[in-house]
PDB file of C-alpha atoms in Angstrom:
ATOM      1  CA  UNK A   1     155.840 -22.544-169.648  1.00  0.00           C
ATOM      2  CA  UNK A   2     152.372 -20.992-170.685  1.00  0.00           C
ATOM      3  CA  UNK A   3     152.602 -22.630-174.169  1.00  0.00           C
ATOM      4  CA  UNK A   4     153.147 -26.144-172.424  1.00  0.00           C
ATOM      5  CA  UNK A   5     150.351 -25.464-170.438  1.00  0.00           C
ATOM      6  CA  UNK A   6     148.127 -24.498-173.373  1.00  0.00           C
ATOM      7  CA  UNK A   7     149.240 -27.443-175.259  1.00  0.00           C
ATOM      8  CA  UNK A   8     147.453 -29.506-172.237  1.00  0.00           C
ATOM      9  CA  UNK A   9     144.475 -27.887-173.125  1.00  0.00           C
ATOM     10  CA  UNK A  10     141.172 -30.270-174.542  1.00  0.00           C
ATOM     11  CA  UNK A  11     141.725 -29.643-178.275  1.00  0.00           C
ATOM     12  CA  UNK A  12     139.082 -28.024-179.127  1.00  0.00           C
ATOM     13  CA  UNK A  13     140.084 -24.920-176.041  1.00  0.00           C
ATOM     14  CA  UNK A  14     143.790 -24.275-177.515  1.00  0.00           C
ATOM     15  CA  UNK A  15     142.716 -22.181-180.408  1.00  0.00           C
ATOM     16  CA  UNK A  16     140.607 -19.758-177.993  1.00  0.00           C
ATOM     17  CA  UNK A  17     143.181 -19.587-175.498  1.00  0.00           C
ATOM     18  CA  UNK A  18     146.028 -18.926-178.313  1.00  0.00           C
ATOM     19  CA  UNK A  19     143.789 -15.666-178.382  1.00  0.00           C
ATOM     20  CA  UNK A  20     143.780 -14.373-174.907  1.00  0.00           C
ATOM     21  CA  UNK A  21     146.635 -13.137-172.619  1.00  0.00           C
ATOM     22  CA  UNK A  22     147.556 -14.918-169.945  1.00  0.00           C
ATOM     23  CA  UNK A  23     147.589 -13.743-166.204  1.00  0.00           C
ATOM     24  CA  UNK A  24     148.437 -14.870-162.905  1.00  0.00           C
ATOM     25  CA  UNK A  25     146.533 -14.587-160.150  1.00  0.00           C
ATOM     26  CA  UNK A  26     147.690 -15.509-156.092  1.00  0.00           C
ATOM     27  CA  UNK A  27     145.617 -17.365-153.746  1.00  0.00           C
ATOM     28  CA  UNK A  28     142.860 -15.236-153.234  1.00  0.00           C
ATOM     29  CA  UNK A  29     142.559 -13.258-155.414  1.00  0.00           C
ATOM     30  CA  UNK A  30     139.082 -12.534-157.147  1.00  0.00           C
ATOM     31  CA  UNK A  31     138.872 -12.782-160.844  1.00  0.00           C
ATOM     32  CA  UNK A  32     135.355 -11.771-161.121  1.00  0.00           C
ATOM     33  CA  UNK A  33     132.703  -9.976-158.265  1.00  0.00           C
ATOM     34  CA  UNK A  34     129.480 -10.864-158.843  1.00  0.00           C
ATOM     35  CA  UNK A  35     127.059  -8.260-159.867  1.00  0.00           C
ATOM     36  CA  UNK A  36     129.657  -6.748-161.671  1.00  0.00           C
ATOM     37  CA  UNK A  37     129.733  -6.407-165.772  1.00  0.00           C
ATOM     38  CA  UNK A  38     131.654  -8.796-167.419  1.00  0.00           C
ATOM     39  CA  UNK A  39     133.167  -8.977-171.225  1.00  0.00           C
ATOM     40  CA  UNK A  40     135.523 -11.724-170.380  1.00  0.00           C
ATOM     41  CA  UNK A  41     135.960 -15.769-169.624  1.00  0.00           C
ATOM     42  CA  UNK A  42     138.791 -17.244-168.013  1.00  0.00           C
ATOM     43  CA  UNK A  43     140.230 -20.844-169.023  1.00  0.00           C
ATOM     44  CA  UNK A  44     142.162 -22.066-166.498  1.00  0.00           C
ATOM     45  CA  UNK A  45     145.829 -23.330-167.660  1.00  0.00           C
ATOM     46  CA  UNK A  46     146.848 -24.532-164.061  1.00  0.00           C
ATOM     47  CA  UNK A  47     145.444 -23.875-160.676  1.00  0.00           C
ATOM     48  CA  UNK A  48     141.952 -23.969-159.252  1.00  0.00           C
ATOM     49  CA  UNK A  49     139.311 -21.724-159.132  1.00  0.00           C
ATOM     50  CA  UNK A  50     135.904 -21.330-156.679  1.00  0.00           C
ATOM     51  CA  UNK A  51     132.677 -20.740-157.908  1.00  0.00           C
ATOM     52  CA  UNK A  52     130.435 -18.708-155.266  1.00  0.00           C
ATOM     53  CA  UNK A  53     127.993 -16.093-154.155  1.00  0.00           C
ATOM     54  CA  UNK A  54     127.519 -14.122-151.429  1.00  0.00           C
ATOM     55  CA  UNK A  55     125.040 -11.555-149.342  1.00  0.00           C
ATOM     56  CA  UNK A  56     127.010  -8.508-147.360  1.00  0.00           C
ATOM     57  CA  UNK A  57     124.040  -8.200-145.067  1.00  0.00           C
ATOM     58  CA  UNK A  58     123.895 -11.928-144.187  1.00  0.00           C
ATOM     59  CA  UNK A  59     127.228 -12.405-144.426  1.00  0.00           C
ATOM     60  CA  UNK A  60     127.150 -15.665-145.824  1.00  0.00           C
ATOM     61  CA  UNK A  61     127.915 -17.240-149.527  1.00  0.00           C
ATOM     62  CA  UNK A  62     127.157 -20.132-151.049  1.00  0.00           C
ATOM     63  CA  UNK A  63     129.740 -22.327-152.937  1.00  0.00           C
ATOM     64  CA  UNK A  64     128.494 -23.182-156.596  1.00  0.00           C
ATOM     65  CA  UNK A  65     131.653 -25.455-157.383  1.00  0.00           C
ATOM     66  CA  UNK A  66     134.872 -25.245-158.628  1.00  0.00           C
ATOM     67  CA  UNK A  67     136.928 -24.964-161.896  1.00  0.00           C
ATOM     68  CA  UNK A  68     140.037 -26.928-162.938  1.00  0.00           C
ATOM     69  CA  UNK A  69     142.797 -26.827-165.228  1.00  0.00           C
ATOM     70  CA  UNK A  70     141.120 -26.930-168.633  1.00  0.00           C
ATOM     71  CA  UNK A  71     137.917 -25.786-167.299  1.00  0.00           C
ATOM     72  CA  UNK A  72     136.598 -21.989-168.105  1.00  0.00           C
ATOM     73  CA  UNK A  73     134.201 -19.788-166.369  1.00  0.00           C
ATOM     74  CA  UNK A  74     132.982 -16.336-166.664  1.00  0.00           C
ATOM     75  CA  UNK A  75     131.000 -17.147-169.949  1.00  0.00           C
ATOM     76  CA  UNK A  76     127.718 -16.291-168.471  1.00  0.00           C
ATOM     77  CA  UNK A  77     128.125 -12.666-168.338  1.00  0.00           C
ATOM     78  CA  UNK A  78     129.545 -12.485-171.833  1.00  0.00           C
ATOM     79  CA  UNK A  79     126.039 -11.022-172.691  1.00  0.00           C
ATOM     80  CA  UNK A  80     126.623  -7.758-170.925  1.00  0.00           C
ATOM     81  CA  UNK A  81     124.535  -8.257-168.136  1.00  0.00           C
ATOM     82  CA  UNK A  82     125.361  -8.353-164.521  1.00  0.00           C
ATOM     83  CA  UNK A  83     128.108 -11.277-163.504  1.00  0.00           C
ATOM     84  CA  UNK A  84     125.642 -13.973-161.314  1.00  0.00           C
ATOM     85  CA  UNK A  85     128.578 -15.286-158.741  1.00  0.00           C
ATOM     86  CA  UNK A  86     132.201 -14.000-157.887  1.00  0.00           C
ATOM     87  CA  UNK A  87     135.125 -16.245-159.040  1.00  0.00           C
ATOM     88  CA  UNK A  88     138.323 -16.454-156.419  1.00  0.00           C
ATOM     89  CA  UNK A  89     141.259 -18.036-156.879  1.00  0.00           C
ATOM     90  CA  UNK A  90     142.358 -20.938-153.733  1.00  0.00           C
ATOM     91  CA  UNK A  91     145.736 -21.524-154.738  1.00  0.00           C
ATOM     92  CA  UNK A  92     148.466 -19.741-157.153  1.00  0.00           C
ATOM     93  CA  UNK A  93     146.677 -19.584-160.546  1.00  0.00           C
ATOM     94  CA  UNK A  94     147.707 -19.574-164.271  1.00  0.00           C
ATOM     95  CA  UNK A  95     144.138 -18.350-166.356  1.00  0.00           C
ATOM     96  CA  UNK A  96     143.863 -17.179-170.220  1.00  0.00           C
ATOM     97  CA  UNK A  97     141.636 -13.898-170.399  1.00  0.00           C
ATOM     98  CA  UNK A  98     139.392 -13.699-173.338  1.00  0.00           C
ATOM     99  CA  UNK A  99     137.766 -11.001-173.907  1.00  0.00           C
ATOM    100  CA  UNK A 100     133.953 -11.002-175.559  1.00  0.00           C
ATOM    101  CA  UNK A 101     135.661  -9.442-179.161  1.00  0.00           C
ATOM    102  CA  UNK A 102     138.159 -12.497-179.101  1.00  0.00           C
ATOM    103  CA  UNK A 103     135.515 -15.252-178.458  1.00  0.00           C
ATOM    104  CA  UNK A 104     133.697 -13.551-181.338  1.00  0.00           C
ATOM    105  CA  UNK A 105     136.208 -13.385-183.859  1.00  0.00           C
ATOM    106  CA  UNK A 106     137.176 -17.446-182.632  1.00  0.00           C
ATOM    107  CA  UNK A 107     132.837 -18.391-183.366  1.00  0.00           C
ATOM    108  CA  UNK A 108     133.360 -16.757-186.369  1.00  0.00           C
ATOM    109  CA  UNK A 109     136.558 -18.891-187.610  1.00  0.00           C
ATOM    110  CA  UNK A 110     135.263 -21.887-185.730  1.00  0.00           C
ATOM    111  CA  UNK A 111     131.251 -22.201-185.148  1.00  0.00           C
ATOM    112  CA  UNK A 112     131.430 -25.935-184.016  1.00  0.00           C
ATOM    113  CA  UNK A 113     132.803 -23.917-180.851  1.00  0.00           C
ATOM    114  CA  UNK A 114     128.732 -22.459-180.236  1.00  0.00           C
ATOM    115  CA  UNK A 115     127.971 -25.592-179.940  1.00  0.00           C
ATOM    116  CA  UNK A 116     130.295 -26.350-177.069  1.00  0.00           C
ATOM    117  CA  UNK A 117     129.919 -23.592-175.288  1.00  0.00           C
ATOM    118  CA  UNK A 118     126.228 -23.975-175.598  1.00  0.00           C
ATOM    119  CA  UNK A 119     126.799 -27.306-173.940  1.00  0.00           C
ATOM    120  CA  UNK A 120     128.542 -25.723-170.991  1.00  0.00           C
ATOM    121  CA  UNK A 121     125.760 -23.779-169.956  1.00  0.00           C
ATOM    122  CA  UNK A 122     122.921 -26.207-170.465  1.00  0.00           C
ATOM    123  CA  UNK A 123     125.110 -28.203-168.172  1.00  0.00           C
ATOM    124  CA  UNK A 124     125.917 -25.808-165.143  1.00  0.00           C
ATOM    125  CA  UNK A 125     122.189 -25.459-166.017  1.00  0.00           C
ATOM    126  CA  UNK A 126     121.315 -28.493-164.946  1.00  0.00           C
ATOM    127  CA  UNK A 127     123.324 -28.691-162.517  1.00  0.00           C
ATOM    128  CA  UNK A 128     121.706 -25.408-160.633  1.00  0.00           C
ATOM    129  CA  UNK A 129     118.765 -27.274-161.043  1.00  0.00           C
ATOM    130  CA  UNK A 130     119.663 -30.465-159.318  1.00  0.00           C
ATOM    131  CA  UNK A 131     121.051 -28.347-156.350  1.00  0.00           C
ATOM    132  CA  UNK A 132     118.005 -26.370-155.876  1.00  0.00           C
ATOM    133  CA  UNK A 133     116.249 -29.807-156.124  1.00  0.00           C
ATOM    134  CA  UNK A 134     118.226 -31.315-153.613  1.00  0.00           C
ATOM    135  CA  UNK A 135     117.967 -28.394-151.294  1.00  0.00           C
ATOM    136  CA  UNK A 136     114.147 -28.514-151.366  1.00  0.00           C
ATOM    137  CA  UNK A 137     114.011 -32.320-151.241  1.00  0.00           C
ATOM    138  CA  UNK A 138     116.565 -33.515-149.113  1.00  0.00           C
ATOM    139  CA  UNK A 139     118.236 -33.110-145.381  1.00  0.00           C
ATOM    140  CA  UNK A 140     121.897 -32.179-144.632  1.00  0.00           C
ATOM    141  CA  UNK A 141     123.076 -35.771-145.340  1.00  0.00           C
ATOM    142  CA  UNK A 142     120.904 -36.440-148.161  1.00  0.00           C
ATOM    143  CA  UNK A 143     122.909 -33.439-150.065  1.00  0.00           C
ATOM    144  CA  UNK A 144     126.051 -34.837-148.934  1.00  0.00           C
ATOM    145  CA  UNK A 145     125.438 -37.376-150.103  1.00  0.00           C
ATOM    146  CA  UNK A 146     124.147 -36.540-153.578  1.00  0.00           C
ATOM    147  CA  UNK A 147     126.947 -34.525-154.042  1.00  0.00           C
ATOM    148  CA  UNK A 148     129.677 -36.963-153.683  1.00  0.00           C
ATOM    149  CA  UNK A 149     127.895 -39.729-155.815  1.00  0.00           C
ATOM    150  CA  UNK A 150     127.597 -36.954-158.278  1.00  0.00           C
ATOM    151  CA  UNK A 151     131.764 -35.879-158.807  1.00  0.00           C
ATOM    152  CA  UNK A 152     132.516 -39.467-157.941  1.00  0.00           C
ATOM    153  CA  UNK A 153     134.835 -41.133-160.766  1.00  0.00           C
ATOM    154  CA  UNK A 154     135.027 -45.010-160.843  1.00  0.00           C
ATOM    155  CA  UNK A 155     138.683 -46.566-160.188  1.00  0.00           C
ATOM    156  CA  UNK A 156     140.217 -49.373-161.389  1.00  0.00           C
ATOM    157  CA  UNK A 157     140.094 -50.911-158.110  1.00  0.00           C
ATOM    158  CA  UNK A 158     136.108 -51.006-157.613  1.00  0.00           C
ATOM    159  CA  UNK A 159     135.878 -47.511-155.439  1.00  0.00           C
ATOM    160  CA  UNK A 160     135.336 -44.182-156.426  1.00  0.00           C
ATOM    161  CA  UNK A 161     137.338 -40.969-155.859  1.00  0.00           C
ATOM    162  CA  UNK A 162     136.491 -37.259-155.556  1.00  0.00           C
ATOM    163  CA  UNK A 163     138.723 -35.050-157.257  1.00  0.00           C
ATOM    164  CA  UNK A 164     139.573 -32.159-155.111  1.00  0.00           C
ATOM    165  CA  UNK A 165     140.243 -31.036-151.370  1.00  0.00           C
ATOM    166  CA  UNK A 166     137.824 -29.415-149.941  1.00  0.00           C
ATOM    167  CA  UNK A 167     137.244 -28.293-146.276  1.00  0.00           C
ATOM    168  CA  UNK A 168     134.499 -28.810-144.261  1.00  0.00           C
ATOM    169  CA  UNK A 169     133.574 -25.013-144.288  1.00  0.00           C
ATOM    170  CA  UNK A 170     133.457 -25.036-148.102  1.00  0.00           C
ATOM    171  CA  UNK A 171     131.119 -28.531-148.288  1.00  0.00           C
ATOM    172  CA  UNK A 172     128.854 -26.426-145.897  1.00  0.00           C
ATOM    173  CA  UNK A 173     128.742 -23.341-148.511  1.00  0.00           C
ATOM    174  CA  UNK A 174     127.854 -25.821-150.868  1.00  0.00           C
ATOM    175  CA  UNK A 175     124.856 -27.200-148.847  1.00  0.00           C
ATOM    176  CA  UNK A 176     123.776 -24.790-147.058  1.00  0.00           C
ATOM    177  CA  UNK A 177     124.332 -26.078-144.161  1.00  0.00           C
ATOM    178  CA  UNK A 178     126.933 -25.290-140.750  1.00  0.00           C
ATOM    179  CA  UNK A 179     130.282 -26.442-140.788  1.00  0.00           C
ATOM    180  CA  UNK A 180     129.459 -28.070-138.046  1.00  0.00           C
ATOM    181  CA  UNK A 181     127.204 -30.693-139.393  1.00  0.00           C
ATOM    182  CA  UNK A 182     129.441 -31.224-142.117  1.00  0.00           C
ATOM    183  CA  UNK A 183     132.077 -32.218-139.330  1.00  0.00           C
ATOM    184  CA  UNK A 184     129.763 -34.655-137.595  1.00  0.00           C
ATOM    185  CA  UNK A 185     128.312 -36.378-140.809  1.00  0.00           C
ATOM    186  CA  UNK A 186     132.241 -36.717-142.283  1.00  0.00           C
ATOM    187  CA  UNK A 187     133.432 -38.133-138.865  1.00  0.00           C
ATOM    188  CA  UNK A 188     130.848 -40.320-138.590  1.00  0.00           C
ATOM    189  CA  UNK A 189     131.637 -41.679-142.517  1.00  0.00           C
ATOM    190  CA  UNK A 190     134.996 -41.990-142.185  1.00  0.00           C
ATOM    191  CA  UNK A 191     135.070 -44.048-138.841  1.00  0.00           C
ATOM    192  CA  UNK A 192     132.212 -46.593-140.940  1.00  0.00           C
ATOM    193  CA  UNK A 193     135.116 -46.827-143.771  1.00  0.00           C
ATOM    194  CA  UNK A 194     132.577 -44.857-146.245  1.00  0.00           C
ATOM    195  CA  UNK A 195     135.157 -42.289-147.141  1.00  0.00           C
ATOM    196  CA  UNK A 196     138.761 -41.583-146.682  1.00  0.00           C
ATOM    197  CA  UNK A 197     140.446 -38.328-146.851  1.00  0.00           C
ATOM    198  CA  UNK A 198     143.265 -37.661-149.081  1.00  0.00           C
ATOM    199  CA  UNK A 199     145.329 -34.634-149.838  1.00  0.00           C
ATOM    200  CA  UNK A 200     144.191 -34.548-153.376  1.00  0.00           C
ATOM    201  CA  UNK A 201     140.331 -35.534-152.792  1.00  0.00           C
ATOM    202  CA  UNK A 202     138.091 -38.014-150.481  1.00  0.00           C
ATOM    203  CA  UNK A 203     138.390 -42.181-151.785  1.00  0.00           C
ATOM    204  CA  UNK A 204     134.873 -43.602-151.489  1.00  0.00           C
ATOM    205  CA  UNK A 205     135.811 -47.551-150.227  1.00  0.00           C
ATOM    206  CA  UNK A 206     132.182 -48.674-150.450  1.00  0.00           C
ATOM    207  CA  UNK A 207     128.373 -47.054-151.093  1.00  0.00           C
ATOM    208  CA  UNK A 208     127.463 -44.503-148.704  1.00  0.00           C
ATOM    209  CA  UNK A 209     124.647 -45.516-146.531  1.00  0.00           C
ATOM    210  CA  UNK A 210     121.144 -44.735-147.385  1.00  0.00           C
ATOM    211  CA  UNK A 211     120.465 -42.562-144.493  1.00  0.00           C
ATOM    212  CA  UNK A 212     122.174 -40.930-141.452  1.00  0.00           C
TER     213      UNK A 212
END
């Protein structure tokens, strides 16, 4: 089973993940804490895993995103410094371990790899950026909003779909916002036909209004 589910790995990912060991992890579970030290990413052969950080004295996180099958995470903290969010698992997981000697030894056999995995980071990067943009810039809505148009993928059908369930309480991580705004802005889509929920994601019929 594991070597089926590396061989659905991008191409360029099976190599590295040949050289790990591969672990299972229950919905739940934590794969990394933040603030802990790290020497090892995770590519994820099935399952899904959450991005997020988190304040014991507020008791409150915030959701960064979420990794899929043939995504990795944990990379960040392969330069011995403190891990900057905690990884969980939300549903039975299959992940490759790689430890910081392994990715080593693969950069050394393959150095196109640097340049990918630079990639990766200049993107989640970016992305941090545009979040802390949007939090500054924009209301509740207007970060809904940009967040949807942002994982939206174009169908064949003229709408777009959002990979991914996600529940209300983990949209308002995301935004920094209450669950209960999230509620009342989703409601209030859904009845206008702007979005549809589906067990595997949200369908996006037509563009989401300007404003709320």
């Amino acid at each position: 089973m594991h070597d089926e589910l590396i061989a659905a790995l991008p191409e360029s990912l099976r190599p590295l993940a040949q050289r790990g060991v591969v672990r299972q992890y229950p919905k739940g579970a934590v794969l990394i804490h933040e603030g802990d030290h790290g020497d090892a990413l995770f590519i994820v052969l099935q399952g899904r895993l959450r991005v997020y950080g988190s304040s014991a004295l507020a008791d409150r996180e915030v959701l960064y995103g979420f990794c899929e099958a043939g995504d990795y995470v944990g990379e960040m903290g392969l330069d011995g410094g403190e891990r900057s969010a905690s990884v969980a698992a939300t549903e039975a997981c299959h992940c490759v371990m790689v430890t910081r000697e392994s990715l080593l030894a693969h950069l050394r056999e393959h150095p196109e790899f640097a340049l990918e995995l630079l990639t990766k980071v200049i993107r989640r990067v970016r992305q941090t950026t545009a979040n802390l943009k949007s939090l500054a810039l924009n209301d509740v809505y207007g970060r809904l909003k940009t967040a949807l148009e942002a994982e939206a993928q174009p169908q064949s059908d003229g709408t777009r779909f959002v990979p991914g369930a996600r529940t209300h309480r983990e949209w308002a991580s995301q935004l920094g916002c209450s669950r209960e705004m999230v509620s009342r802005i989703m409601k209030d889509l859904e009845r206008g036909g702007h979005v549809v929920v589906l067990a595997t994601g949200f369908q996006l019929p037509k563009a989401l209004p300007a404003r709320w």
